[in-house]
Backbone as a printed PyTorch tensor [residue, N CA C, xyz], in Angstrom:
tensor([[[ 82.9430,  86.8290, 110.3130],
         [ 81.7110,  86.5180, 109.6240],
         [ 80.4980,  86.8760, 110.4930]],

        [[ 80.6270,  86.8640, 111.5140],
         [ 79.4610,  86.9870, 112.6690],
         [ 79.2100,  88.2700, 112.2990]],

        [[ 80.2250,  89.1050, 112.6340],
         [ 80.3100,  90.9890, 112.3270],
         [ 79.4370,  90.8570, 111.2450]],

        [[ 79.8390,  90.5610, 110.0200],
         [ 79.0930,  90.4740, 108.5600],
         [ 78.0120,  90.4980, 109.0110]],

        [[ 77.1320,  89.0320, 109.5260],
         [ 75.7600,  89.1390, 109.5140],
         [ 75.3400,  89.9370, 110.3350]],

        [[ 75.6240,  90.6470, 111.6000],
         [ 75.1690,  91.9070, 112.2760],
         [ 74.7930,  92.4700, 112.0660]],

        [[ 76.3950,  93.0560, 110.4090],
         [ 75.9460,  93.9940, 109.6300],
         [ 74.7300,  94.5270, 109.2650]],

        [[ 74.3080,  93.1500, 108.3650],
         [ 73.4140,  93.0990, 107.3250],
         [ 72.0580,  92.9960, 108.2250]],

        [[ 72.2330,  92.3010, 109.0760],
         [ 70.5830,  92.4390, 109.8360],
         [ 70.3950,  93.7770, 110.8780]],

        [[ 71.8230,  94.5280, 110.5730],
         [ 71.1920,  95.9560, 111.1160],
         [ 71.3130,  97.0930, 110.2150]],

        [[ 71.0420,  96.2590, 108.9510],
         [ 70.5240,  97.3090, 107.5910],
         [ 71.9060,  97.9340, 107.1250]],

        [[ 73.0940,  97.6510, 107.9370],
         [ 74.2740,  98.4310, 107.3850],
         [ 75.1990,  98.0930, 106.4460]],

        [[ 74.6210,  96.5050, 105.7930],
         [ 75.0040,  96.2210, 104.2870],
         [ 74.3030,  95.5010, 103.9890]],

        [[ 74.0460,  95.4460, 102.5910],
         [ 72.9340,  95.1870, 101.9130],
         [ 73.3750,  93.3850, 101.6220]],

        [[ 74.8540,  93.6770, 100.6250],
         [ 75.2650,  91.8630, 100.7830],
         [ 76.7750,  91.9750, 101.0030]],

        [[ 77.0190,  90.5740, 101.3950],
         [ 77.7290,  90.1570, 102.3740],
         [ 78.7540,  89.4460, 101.0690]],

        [[ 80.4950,  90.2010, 101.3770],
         [ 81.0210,  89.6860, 100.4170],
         [ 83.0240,  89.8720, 100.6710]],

        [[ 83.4880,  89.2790,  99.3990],
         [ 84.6540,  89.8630, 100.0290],
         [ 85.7150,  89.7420,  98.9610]],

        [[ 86.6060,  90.8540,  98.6860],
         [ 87.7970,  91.0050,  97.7510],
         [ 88.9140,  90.4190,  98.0000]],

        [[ 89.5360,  90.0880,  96.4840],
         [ 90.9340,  89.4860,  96.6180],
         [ 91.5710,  89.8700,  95.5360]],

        [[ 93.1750,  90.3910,  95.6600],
         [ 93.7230,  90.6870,  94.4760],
         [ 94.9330,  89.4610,  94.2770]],

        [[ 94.9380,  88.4290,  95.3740],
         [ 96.2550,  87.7750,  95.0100],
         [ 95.4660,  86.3890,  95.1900]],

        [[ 96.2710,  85.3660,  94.8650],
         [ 95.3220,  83.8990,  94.8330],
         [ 94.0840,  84.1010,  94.6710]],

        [[ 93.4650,  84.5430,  93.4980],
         [ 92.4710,  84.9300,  93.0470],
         [ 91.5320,  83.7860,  92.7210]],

        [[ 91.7080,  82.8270,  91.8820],
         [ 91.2890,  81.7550,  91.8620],
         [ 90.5980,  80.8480,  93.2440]],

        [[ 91.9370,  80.8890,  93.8370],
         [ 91.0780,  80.1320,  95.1040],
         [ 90.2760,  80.5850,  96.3410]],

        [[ 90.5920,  82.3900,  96.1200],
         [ 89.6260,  83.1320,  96.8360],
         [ 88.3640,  83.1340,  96.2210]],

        [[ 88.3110,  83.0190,  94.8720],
         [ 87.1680,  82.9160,  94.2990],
         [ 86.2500,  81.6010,  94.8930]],

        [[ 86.9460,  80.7270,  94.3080],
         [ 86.6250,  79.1670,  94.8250],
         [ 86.0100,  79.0260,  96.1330]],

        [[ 86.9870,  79.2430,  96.8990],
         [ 86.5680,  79.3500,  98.5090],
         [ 85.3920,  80.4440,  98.7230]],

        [[ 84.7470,  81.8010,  98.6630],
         [ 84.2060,  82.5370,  98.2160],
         [ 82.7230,  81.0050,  97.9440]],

        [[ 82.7210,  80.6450,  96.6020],
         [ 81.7290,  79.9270,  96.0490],
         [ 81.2300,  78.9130,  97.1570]],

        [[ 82.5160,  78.1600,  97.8440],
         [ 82.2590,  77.0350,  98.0900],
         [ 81.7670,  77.3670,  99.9020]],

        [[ 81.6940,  78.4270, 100.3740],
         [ 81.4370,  78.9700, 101.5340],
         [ 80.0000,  79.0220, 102.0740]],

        [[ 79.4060,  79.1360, 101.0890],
         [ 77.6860,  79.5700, 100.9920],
         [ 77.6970,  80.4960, 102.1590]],

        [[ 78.5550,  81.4310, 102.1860],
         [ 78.4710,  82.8760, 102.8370],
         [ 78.0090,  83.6780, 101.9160]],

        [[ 79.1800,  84.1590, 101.2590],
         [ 79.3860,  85.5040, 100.7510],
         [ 78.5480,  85.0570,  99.8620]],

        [[ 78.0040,  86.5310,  99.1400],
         [ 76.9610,  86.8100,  98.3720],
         [ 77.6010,  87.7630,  96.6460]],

        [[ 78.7250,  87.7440,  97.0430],
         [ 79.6440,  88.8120,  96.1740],
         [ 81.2660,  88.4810,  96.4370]],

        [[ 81.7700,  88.8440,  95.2620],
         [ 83.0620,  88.5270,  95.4040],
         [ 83.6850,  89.8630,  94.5960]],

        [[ 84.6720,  90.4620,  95.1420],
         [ 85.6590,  91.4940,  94.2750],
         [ 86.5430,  91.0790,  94.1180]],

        [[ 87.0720,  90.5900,  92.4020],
         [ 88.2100,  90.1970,  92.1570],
         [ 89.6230,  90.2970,  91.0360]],

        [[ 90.3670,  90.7580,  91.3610],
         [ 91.3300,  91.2960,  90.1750],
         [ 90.9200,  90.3100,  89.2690]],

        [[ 90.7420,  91.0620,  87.7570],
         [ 90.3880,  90.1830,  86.8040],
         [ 91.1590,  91.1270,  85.4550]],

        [[ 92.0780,  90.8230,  84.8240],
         [ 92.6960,  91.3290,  83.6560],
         [ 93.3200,  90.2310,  82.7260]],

        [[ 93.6910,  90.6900,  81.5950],
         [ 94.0830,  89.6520,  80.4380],
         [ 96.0710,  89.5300,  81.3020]],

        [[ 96.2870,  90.2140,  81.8420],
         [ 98.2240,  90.6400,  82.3220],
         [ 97.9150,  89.6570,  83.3970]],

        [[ 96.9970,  89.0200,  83.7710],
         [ 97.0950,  88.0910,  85.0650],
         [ 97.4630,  86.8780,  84.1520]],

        [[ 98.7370,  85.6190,  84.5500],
         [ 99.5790,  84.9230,  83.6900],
         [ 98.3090,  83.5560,  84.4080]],

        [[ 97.6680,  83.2320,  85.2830],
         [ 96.2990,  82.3750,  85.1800],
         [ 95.1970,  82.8290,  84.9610]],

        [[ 95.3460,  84.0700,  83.9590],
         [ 93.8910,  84.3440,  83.4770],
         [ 92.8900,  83.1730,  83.7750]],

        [[ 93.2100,  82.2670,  82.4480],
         [ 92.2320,  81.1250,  82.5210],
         [ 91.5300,  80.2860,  83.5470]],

        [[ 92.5430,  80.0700,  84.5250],
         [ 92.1750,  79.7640,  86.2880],
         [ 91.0120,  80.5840,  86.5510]],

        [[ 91.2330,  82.1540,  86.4600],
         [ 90.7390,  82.9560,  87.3180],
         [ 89.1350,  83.1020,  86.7470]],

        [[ 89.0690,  83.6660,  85.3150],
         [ 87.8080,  83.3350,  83.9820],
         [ 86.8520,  81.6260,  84.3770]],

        [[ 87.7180,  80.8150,  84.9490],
         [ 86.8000,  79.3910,  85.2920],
         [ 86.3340,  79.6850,  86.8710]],

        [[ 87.2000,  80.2560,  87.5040],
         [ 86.5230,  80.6200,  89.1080],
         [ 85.5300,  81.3310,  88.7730]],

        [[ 85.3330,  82.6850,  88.5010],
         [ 84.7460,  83.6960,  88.2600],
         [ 83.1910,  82.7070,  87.8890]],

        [[ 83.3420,  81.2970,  86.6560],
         [ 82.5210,  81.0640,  86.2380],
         [ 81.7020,  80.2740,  87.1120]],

        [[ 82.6050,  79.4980,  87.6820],
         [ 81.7510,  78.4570,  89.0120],
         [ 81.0370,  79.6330,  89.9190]],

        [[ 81.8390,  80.9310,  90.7550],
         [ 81.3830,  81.5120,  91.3660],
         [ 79.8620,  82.2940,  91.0370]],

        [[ 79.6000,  82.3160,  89.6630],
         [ 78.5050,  83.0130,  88.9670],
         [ 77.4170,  81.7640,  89.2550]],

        [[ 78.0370,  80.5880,  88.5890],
         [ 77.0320,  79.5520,  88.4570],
         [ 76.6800,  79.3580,  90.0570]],

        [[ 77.1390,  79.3330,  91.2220],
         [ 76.5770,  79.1370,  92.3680],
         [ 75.7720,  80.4240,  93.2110]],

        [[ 75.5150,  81.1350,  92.0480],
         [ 74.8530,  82.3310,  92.7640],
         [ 75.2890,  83.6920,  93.1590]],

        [[ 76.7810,  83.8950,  93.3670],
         [ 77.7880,  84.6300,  93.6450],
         [ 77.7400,  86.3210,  92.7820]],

        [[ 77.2560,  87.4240,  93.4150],
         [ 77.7140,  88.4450,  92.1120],
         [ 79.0180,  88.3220,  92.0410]],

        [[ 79.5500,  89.3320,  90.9190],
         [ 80.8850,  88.9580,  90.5630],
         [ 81.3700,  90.0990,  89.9500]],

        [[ 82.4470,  90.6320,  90.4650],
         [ 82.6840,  92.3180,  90.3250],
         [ 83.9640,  92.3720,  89.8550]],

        [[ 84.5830,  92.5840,  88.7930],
         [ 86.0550,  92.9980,  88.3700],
         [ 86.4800,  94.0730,  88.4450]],

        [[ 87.4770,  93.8990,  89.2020],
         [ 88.6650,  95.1000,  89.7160],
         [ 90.1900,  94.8340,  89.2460]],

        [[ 90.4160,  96.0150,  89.0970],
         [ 92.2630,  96.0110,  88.3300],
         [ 92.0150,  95.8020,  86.8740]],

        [[ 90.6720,  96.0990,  86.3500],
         [ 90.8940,  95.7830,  85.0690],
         [ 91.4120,  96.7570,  84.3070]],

        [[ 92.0720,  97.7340,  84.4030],
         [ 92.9080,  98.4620,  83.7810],
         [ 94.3960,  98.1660,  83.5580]],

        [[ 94.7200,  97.7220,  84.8330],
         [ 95.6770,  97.6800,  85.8830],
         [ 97.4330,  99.2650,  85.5250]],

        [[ 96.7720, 100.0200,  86.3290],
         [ 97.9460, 101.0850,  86.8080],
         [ 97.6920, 102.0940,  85.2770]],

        [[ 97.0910, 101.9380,  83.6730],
         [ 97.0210, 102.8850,  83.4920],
         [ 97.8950, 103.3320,  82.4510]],

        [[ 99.2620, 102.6380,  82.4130],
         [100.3690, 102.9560,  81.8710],
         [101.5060, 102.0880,  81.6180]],

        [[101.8590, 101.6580,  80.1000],
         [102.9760, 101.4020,  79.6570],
         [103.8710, 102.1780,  78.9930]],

        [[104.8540, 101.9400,  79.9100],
         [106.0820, 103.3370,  79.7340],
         [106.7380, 102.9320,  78.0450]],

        [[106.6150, 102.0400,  77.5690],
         [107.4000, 101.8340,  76.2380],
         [106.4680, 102.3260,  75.3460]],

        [[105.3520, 102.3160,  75.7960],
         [103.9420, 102.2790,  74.5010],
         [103.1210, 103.3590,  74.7130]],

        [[102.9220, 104.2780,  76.0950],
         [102.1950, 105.1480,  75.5610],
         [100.8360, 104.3560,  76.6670]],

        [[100.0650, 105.0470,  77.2190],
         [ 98.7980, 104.7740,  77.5990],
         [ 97.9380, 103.4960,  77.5240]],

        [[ 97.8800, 102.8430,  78.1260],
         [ 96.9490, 101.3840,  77.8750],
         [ 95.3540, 101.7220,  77.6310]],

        [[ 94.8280, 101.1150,  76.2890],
         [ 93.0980, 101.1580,  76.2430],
         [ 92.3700, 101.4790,  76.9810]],

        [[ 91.8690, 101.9620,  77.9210],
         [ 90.7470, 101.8490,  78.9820],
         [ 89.8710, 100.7600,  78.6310]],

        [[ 89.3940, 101.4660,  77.0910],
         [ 87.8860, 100.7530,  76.5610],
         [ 88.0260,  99.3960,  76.2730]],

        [[ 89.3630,  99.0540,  75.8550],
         [ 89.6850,  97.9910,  75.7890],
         [ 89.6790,  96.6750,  76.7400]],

        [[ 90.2700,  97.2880,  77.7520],
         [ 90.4280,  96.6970,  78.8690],
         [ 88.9760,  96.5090,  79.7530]],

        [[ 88.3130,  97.2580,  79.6820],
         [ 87.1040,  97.0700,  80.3040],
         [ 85.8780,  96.1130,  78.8770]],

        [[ 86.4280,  96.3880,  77.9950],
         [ 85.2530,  95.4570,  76.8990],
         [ 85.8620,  93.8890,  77.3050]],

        [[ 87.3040,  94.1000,  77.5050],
         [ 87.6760,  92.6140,  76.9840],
         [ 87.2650,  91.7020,  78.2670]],

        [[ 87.1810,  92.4330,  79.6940],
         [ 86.1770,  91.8790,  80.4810],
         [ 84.5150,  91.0140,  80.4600]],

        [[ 84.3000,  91.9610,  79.5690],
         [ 82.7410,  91.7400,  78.9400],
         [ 83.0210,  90.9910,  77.8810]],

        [[ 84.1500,  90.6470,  77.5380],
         [ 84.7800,  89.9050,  75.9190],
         [ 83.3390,  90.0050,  74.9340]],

        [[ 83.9240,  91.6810,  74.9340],
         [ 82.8450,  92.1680,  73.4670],
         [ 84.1190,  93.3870,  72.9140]],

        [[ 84.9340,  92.5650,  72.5380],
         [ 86.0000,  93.2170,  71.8850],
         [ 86.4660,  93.3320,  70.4180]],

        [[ 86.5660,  94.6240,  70.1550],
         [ 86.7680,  94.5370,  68.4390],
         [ 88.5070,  93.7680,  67.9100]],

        [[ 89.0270,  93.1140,  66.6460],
         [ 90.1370,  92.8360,  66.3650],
         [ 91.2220,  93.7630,  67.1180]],

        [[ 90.8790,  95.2220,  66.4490],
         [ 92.0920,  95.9730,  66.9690],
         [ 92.1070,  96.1450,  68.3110]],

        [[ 91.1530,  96.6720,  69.3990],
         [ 91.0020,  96.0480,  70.8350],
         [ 91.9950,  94.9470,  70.6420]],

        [[ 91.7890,  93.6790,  70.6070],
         [ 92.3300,  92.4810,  71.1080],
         [ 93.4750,  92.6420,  70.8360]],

        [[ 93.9570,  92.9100,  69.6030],
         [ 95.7470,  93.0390,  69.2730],
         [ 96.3120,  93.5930,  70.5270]],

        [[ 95.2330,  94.9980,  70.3050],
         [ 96.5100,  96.3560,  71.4660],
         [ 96.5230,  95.4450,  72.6560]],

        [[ 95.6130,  94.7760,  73.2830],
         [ 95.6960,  94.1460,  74.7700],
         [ 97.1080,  92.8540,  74.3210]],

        [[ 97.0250,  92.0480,  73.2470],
         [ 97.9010,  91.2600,  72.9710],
         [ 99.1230,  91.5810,  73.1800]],

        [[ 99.0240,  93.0330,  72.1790],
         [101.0480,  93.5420,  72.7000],
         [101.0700,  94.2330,  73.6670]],

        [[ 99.8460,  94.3710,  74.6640],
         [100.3920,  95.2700,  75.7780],
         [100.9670,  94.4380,  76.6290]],

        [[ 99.9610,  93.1600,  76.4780],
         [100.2790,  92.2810,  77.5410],
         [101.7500,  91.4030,  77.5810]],

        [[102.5780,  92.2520,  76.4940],
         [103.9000,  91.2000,  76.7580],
         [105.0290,  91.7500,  77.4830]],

        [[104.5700,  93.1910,  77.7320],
         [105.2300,  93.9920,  78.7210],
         [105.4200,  93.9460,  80.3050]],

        [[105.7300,  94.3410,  80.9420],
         [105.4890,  94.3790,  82.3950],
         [104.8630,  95.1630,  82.7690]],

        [[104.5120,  96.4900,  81.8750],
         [103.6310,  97.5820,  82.6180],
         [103.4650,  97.6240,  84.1000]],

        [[102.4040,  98.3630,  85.0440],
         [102.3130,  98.3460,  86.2950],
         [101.6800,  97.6900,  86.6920]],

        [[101.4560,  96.2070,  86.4620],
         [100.3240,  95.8270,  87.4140],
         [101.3960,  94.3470,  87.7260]],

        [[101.5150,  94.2000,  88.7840],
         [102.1390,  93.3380,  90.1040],
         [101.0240,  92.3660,  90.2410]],

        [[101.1980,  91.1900,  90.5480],
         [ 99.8550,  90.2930,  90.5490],
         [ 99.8940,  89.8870,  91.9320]],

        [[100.8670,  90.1710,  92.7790],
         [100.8670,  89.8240,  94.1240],
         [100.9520,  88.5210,  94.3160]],

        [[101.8170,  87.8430,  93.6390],
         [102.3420,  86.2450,  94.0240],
         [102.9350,  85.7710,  95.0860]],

        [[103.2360,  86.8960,  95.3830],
         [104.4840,  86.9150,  96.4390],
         [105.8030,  86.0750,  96.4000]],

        [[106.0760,  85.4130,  94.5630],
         [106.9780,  84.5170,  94.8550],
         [108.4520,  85.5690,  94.9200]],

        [[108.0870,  86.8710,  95.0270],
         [109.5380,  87.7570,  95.2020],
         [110.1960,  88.1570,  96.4050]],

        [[109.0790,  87.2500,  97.4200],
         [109.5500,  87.4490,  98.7330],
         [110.5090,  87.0410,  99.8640]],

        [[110.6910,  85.9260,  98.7270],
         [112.1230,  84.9990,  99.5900],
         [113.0880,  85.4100,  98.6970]],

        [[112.9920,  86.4210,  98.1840],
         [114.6940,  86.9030,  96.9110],
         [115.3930,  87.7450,  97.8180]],

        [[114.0910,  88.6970,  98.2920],
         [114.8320,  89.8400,  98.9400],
         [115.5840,  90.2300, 100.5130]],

        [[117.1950,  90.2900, 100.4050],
         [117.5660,  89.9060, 101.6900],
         [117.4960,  90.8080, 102.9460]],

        [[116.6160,  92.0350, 102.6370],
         [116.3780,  92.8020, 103.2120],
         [114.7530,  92.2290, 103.4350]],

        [[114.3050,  91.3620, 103.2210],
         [112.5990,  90.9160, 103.4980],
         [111.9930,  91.6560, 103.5170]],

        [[111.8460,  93.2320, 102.3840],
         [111.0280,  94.1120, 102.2440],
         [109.7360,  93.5010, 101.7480]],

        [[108.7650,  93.9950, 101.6890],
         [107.2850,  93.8480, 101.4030],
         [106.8790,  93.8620, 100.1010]],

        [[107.9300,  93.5070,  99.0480],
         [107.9480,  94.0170,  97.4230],
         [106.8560,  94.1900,  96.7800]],

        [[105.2400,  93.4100,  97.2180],
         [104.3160,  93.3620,  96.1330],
         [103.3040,  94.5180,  96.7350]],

        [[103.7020,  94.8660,  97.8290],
         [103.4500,  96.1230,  98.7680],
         [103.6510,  97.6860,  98.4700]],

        [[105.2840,  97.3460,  97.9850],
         [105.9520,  98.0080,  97.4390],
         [106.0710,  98.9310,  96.1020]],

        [[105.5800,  97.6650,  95.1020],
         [105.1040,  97.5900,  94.0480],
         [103.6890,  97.8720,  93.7660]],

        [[102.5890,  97.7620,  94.8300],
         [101.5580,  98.9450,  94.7850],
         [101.3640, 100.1130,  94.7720]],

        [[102.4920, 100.2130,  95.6750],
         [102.8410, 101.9570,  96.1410],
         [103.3820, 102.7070,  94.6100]],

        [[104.2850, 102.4540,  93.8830],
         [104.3390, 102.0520,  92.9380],
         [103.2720, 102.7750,  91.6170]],

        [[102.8090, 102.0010,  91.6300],
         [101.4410, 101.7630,  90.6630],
         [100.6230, 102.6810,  90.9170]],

        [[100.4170, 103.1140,  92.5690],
         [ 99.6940, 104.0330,  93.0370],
         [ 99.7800, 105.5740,  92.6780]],

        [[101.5560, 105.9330,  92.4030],
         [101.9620, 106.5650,  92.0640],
         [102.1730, 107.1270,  90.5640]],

        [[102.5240, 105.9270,  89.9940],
         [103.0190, 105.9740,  88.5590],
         [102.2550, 106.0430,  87.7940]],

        [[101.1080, 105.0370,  87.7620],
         [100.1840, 104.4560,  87.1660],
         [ 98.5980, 105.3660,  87.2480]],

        [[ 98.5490, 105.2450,  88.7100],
         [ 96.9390, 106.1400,  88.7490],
         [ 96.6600, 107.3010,  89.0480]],

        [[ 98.2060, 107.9720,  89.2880],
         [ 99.0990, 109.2240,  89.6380],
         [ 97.9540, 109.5020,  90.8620]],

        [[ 98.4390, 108.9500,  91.8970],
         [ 97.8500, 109.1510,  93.0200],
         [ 99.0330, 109.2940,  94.3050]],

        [[ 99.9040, 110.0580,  94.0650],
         [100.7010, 110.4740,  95.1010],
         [100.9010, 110.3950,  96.6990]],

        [[ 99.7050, 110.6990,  96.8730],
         [ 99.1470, 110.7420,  98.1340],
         [ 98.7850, 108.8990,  98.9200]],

        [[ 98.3230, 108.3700,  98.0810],
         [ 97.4050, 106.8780,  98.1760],
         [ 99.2110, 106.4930,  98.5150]],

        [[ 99.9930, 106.2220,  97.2680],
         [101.1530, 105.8300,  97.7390],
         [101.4900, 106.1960,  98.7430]],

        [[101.6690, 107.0930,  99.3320],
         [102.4160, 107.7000, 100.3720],
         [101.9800, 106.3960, 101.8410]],

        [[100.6210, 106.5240, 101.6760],
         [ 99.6400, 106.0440, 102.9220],
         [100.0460, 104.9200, 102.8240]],

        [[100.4320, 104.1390, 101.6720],
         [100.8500, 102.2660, 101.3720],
         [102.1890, 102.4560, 102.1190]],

        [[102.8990, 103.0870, 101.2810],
         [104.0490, 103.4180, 102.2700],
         [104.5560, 103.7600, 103.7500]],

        [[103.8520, 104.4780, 104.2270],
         [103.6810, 105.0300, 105.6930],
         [103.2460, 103.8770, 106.3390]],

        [[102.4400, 102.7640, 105.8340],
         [101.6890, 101.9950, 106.8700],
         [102.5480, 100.3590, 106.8840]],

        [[103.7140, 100.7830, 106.3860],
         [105.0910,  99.4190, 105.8880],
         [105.5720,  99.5630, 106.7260]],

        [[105.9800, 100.6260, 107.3150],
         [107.3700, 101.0750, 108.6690],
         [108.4520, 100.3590, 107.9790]],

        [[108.7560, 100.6810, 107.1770],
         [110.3890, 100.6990, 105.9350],
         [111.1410, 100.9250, 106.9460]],

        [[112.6510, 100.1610, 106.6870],
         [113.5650, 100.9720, 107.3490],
         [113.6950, 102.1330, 106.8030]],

        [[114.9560, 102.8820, 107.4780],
         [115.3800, 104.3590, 106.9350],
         [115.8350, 104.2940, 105.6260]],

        [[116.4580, 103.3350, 105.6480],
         [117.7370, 103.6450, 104.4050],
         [117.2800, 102.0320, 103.3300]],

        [[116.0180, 101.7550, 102.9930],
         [115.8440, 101.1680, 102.2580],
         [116.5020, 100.5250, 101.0230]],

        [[116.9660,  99.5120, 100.9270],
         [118.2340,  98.6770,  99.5490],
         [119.7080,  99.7450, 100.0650]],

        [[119.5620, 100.2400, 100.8100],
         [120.9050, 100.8310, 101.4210],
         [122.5410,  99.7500, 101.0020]],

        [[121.9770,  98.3840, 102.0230],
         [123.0940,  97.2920, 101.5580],
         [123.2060,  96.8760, 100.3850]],

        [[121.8890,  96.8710,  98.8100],
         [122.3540,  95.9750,  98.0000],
         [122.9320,  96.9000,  97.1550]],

        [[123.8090,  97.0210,  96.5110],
         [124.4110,  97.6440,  95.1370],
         [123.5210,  96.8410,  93.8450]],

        [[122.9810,  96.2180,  93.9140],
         [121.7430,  95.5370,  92.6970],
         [120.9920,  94.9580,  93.3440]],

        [[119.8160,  95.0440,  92.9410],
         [118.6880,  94.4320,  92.9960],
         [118.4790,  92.8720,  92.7170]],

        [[118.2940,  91.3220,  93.7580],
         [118.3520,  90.9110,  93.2750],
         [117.2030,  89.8120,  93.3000]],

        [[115.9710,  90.3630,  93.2000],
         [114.8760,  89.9750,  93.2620],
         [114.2930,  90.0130,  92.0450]],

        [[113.6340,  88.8780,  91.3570],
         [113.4230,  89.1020,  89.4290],
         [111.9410,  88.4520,  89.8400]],

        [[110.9720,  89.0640,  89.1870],
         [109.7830,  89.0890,  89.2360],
         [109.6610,  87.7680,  88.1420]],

        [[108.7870,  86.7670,  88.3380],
         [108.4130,  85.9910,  87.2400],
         [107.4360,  86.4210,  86.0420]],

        [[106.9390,  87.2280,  86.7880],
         [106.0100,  87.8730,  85.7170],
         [106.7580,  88.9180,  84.7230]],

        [[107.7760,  88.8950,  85.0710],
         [108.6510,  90.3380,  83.8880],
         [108.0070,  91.3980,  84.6260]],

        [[107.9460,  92.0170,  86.4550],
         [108.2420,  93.0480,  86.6480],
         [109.6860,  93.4950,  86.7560]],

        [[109.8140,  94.6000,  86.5530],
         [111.7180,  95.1380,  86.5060],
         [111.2710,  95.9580,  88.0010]],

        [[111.3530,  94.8720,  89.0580],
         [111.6030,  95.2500,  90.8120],
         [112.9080,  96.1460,  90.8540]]])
C-alpha cells in the first residue's frame, strides 16, 4: 500500500485500486471497508453461482465511494453445446438493461458449464496430484474461449507442471461444483 501511494503522489497513477476474480464478494467488501482503494476490478457475470452476494458488494462498494469496474463479463466466449455466447447480452445484463430474449439466452446459457471457472478453489483438495486446477482451467479458457494461444501458454509456463501431468490417474477425479467437466 505504501508503493500505491508513492505511486500516485509521483503522478504514476491516477487512483489507487485493486482486482479480484475469486472471493469476490469479500474482496469487494474488504476493498469498501479499507478506505484505501479508490476502485475495485471485479469478476461480475450472471454464471457466478453468488451472483447475488457479489451484485450487494458491488452495491455497498458504490455506495461508499468506490468506482466499480466489471471484468469476465463475457466469461471465455464460448459454449461448446450452443454455439457462441451473447456478447451484447452479457455486457447489457451488467447494466441490467436487458431485452426478454437477452435474458432467456443468458438463462439457458447459464445452465451449462461453458468456460468460465469461478476460482473457488474447492477442486483443490480432490486432486492427488495437487495440480493448480483453477490455474489450469484459465489456461484453458485462455485458449479455448478467447483463442489466445499464446496467453495460455505463459499461464502454463509460469505453473512448473510436472512432465507427465495426470500421468498416474486413469480418470479424473476432481468434480467441479459448479458443473465444470475438469
Amino acid at each position: 500500500m505504501n508503493a500505491m501511494v508513492k505511486a500516485k503522489e509521483a503522478g504514476k497513477a491516477r487512483f489507487l485500486g485493486m482486482t479480484t476474480h475469486a472471493n469476490v464478494p469479500e474482496a469487494i467488501n474488504a476493498a469498501a471497508d479499507s478506505e484505501f482503494y479508490e476502485v475495485v476490478m471485479a469478476s461480475y457475470n450472471p454464471r457466478q453461482s453468488n451472483v447475488q452476494e457479489v451484485k450487494e458488494a458491488i452495491a455497498r462498494a458504490a455506495g461508499a465511494g468506490l468506482g466499480v469496474v466489471a471484468i469476465k463479463v463475457i466469461r471465455g466466449n464460448v459454449n461448446r453445446d450452443e454455439g457462441p455466447v451473447d456478447a451484447r447480452a452479457s455486457l447489457k445484463w451488467v447494466l441490467h438493461r436487458l431485452t426478454d430474449t437477452e435474458l432467456s439466452d443468458l438463462n439457458r446459457q447459464a445452465s451449462g458449464s461453458d468456460l468460465f471457472c469461478q476460482g473457488c478453489g474447492q477442486c483443490l483438495g480432490q486432486c492427488g496430484g495437487e495440480l493448480p486446477i483453477p490455474d489450469l482451467m484459465r489456461a484453458y479458457m485462455y485458449a479455448f474461449g478467447y483463442r489466445e494461444p499464446a496467453l495460455a501458454h505463459s499461464v502454463l509456463a509460469s505453473l512448473e507442471l510436472p512432465r507427465n501431468v495426470c500421468g498416474d490417474c486413469s480418470s479424473c477425479p476432481v468434480e467441479c461444483q459448479n458443473g465444470w467437466n475438469i
